[in-house]
Short mmCIF file of C-alpha atoms in Angstrom, two decimals:
data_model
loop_
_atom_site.label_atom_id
_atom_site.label_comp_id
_atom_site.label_asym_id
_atom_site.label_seq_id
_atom_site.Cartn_x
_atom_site.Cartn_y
_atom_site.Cartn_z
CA UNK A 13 -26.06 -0.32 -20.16
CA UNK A 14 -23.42 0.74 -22.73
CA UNK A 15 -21.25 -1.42 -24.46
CA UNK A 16 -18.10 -0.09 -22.26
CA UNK A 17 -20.21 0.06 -18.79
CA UNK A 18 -21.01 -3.69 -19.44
CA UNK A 19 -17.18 -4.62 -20.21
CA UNK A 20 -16.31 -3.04 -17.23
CA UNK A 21 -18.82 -4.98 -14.84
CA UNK A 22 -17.50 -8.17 -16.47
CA UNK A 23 -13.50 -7.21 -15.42
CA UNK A 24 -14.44 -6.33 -12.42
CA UNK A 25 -16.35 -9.18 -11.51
CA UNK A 26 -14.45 -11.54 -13.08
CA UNK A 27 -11.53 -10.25 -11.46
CA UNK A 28 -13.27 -10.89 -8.18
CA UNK A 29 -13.94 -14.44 -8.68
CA UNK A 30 -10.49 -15.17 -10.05
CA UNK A 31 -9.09 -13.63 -6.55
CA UNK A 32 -11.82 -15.16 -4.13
CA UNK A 33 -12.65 -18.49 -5.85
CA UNK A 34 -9.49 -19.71 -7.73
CA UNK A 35 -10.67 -23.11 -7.81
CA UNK A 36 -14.31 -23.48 -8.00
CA UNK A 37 -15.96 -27.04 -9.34
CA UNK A 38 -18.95 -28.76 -9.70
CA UNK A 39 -20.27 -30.10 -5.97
CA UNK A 40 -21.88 -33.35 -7.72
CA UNK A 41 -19.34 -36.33 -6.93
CA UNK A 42 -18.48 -38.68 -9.87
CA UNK A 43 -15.50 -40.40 -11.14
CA UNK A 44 -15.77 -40.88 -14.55
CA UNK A 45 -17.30 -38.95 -17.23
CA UNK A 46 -20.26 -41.58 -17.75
CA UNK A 47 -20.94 -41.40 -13.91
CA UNK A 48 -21.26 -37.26 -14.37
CA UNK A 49 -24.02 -37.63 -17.10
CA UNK A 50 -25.97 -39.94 -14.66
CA UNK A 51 -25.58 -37.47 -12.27
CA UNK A 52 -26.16 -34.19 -14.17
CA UNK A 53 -29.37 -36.30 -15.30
CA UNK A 54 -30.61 -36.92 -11.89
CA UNK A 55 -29.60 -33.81 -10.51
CA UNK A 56 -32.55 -31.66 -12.46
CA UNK A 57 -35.03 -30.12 -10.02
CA UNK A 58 -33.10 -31.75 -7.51
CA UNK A 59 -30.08 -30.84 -4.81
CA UNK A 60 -26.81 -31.82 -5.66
CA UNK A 61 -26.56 -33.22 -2.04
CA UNK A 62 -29.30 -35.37 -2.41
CA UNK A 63 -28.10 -36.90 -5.30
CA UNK A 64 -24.78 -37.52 -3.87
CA UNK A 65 -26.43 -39.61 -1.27
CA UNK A 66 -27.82 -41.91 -3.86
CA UNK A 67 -24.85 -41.69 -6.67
CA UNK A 68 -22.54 -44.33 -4.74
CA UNK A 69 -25.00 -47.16 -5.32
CA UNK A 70 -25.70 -46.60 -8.96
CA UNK A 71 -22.08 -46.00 -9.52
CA UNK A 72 -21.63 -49.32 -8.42
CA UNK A 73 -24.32 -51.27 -10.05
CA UNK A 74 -23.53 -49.71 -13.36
CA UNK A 75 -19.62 -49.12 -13.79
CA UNK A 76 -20.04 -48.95 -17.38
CA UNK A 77 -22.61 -47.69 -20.20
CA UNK A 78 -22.92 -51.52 -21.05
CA UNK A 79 -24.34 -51.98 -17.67
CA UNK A 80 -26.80 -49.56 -17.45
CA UNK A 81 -27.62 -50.43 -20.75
CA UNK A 82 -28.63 -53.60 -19.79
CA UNK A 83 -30.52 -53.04 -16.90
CA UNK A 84 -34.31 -52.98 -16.03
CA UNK A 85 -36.54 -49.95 -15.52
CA UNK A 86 -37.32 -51.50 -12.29
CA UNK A 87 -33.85 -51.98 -11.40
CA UNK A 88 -33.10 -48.43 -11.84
CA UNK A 89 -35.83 -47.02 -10.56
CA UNK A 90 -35.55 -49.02 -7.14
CA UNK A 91 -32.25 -46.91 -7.17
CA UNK A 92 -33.42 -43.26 -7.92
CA UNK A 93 -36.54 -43.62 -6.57
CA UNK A 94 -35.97 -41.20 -3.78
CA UNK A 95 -34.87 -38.57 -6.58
CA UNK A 96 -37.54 -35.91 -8.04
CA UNK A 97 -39.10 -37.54 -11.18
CA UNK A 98 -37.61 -41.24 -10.72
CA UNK A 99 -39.61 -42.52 -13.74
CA UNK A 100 -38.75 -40.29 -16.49
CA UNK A 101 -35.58 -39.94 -15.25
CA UNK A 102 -35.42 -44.41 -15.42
CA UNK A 103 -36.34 -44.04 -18.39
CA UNK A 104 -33.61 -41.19 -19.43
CA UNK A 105 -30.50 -42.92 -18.36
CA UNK A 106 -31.26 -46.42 -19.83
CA UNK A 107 -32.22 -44.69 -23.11
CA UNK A 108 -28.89 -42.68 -22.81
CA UNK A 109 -26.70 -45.67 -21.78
CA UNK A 110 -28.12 -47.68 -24.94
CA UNK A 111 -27.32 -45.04 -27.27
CA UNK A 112 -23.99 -44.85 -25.90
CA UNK A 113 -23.28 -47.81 -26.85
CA UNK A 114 -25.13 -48.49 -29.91
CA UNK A 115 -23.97 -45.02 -31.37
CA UNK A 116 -20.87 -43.71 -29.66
CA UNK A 117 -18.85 -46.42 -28.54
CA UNK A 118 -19.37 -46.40 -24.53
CA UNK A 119 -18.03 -43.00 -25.14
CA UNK A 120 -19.39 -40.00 -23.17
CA UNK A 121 -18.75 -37.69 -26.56
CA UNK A 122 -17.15 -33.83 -26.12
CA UNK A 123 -19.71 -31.74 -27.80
CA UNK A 124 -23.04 -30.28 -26.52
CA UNK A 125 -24.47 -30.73 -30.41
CA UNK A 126 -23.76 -34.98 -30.22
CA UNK A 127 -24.44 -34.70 -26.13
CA UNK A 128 -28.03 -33.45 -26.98
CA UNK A 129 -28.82 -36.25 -29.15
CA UNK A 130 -28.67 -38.78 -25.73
CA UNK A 131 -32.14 -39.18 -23.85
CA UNK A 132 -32.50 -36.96 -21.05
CA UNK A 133 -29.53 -34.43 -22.48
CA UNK A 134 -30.76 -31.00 -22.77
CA UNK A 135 -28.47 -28.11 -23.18
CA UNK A 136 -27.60 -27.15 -19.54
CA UNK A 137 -26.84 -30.95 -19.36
CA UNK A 138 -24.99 -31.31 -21.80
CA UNK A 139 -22.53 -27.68 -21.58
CA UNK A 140 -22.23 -28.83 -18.46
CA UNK A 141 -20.35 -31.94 -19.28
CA UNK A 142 -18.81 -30.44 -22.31
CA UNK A 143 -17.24 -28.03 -19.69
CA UNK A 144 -16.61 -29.87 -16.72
CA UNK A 145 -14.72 -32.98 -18.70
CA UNK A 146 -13.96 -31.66 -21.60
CA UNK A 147 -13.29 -28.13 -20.58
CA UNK A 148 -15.02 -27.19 -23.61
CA UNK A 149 -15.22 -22.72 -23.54
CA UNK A 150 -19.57 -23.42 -23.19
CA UNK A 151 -21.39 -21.72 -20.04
CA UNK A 152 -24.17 -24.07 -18.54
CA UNK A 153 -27.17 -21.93 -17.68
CA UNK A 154 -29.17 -22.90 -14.93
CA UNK A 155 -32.08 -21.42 -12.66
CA UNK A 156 -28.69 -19.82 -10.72
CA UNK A 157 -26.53 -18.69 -13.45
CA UNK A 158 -29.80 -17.44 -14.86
CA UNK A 159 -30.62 -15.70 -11.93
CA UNK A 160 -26.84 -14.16 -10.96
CA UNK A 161 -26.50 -12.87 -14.18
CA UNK A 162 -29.71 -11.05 -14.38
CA UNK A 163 -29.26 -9.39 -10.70
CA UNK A 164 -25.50 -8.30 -11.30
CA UNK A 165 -25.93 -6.90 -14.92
CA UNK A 166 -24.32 -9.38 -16.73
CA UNK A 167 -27.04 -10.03 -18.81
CA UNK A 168 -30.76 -8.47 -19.72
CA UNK A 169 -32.23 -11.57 -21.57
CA UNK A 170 -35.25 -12.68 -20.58
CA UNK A 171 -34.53 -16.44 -21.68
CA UNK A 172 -31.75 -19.00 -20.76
CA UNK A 173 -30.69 -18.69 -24.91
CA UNK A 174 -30.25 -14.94 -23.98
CA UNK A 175 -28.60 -15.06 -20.89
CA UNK A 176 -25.88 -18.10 -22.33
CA UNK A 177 -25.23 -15.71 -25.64
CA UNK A 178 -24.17 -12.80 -23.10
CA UNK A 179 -22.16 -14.69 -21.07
CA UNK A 180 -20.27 -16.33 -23.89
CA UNK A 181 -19.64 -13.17 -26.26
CA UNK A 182 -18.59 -11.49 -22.69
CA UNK A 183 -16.49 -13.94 -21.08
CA UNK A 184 -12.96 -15.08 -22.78
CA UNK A 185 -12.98 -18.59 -23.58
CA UNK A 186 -10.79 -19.64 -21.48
CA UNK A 187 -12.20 -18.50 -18.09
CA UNK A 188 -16.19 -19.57 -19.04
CA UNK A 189 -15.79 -23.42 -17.83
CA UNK A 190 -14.58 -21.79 -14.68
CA UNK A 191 -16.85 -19.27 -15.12
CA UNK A 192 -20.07 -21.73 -15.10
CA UNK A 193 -18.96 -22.80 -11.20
CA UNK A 194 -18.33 -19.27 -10.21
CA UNK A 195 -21.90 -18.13 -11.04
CA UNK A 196 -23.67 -21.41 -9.46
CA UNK A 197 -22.04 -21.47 -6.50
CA UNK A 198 -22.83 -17.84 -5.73
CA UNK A 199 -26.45 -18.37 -6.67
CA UNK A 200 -26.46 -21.29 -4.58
CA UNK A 201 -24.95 -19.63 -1.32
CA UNK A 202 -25.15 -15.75 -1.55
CA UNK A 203 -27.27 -14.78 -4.53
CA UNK A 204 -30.32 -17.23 -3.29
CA UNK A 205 -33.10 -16.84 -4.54
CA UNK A 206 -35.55 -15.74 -1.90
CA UNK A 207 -32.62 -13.63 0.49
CA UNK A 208 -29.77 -12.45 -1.34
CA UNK A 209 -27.17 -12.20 1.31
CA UNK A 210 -26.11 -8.84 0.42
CA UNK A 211 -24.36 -8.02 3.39
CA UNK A 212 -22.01 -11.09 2.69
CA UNK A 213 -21.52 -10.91 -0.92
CA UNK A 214 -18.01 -9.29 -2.13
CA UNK A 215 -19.61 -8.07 -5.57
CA UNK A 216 -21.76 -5.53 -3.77
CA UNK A 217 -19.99 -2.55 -5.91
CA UNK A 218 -20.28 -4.12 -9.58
CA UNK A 219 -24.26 -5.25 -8.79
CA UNK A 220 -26.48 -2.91 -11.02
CA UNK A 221 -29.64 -4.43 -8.60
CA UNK A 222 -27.78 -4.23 -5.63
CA UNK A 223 -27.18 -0.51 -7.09
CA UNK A 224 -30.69 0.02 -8.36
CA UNK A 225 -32.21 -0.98 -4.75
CA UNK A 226 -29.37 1.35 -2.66
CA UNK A 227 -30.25 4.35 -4.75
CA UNK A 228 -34.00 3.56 -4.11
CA UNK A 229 -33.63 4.05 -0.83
CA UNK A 230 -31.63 6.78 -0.49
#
């Protein structure tokens, strides 16, 4: 694809979102930044629903990075335990609530490059709260953004590095926090993985597989 075709597929789609999905955001409940990283942390290889169920609870027992800091590996897991990989991920938070308080204050900080440094921060993790709280211009890509932007011809790239450097030299700053929720969502509910619903989705026109497969069978 051109340089001109591919501009054109991100207008058009963009457009799309900004007219059907004006005000898309992230499904994980939380109400402070700190409470966002815990979830964003527990919510890896698992359902944003099922972490909701067990959020409340933690958000309770741990108001504050001090807290959590504080607290036991027992005591946490007991509360994740329910939650895919409840050890490491233990582990994770009580490393990241230490070194939130040992190196940034209590503070949740703005950047993906300090967010990284905290236990259990990877990239995704950490554009995601960049974007989210901060609305930092970063794209989070997960297994859905991935995916979305491979089947509608936003990107080529084989890797998540790929796939994040096309979306961000493609998408204007302003619109790619925004952006980020547009793409999961639709991965999560029309692009899935194992059915596309097709016959639901409004992008049907802009999607080069959607395209590719059409032309197939004609």
């Amino acid at each position: 694809m051109n340089s001109e075709s591919r501009k054109d597929l991100y207008t058009g789609i963009l457009s799309w979102f900004r007219d059907n999905v004006p005000a898309p955001t992230t499904e994980l409940h939380y109400d402070t930044p700190f409470h966002l990283l815990i979830s964003v942390i527990l919510s890896a290889q698992c359902t944003d629903k099922r972490v909701n169920m067990y959020t409340p609870a933690i958000f309770r027992e741990f108001p504050e990075p001090e807290d959590l800091a504080a607290a036991s590996f027992e005591k946490v897991y007991g509360l994740i335990k329910s939650i895919s990989f409840p050890n490491n991920k233990a582990r994770h938070l009580i490393g990241m609530a230490q070194m939130l308080v040992s190196d940034f204050g209590g503070r949740v900080p703005d950047s993906p490059e300090e967010l990284v440094k905290l236990p259990g921060v990877g990239r995704k993790t950490a554009n995601v709260i960049a974007s989210v709280v901060y609305d930092k211009p970063v794209i989070a890509v997960d297994t859905h953004v991935f995916r979305v932007s491979r089947r509608l011809g936003l990107s080529d790239g084989k890797t998540v590095e790929a796939v994040e450097k096309d979306l961000t030299e493609n998408i204007p700053a302003e619109s790619r926090a925004t952006a980020h929720h547009w793409l999961i969502l639709h991965g999560r509910y029309i692009c899935t993985a194992r059915k596309p619903k097709c016959h639901e989705c409004g992008l049907k026109e802009w999607c080069t597989e959607y395209r590719a497969a059409n032309v197939k069978i004609q």
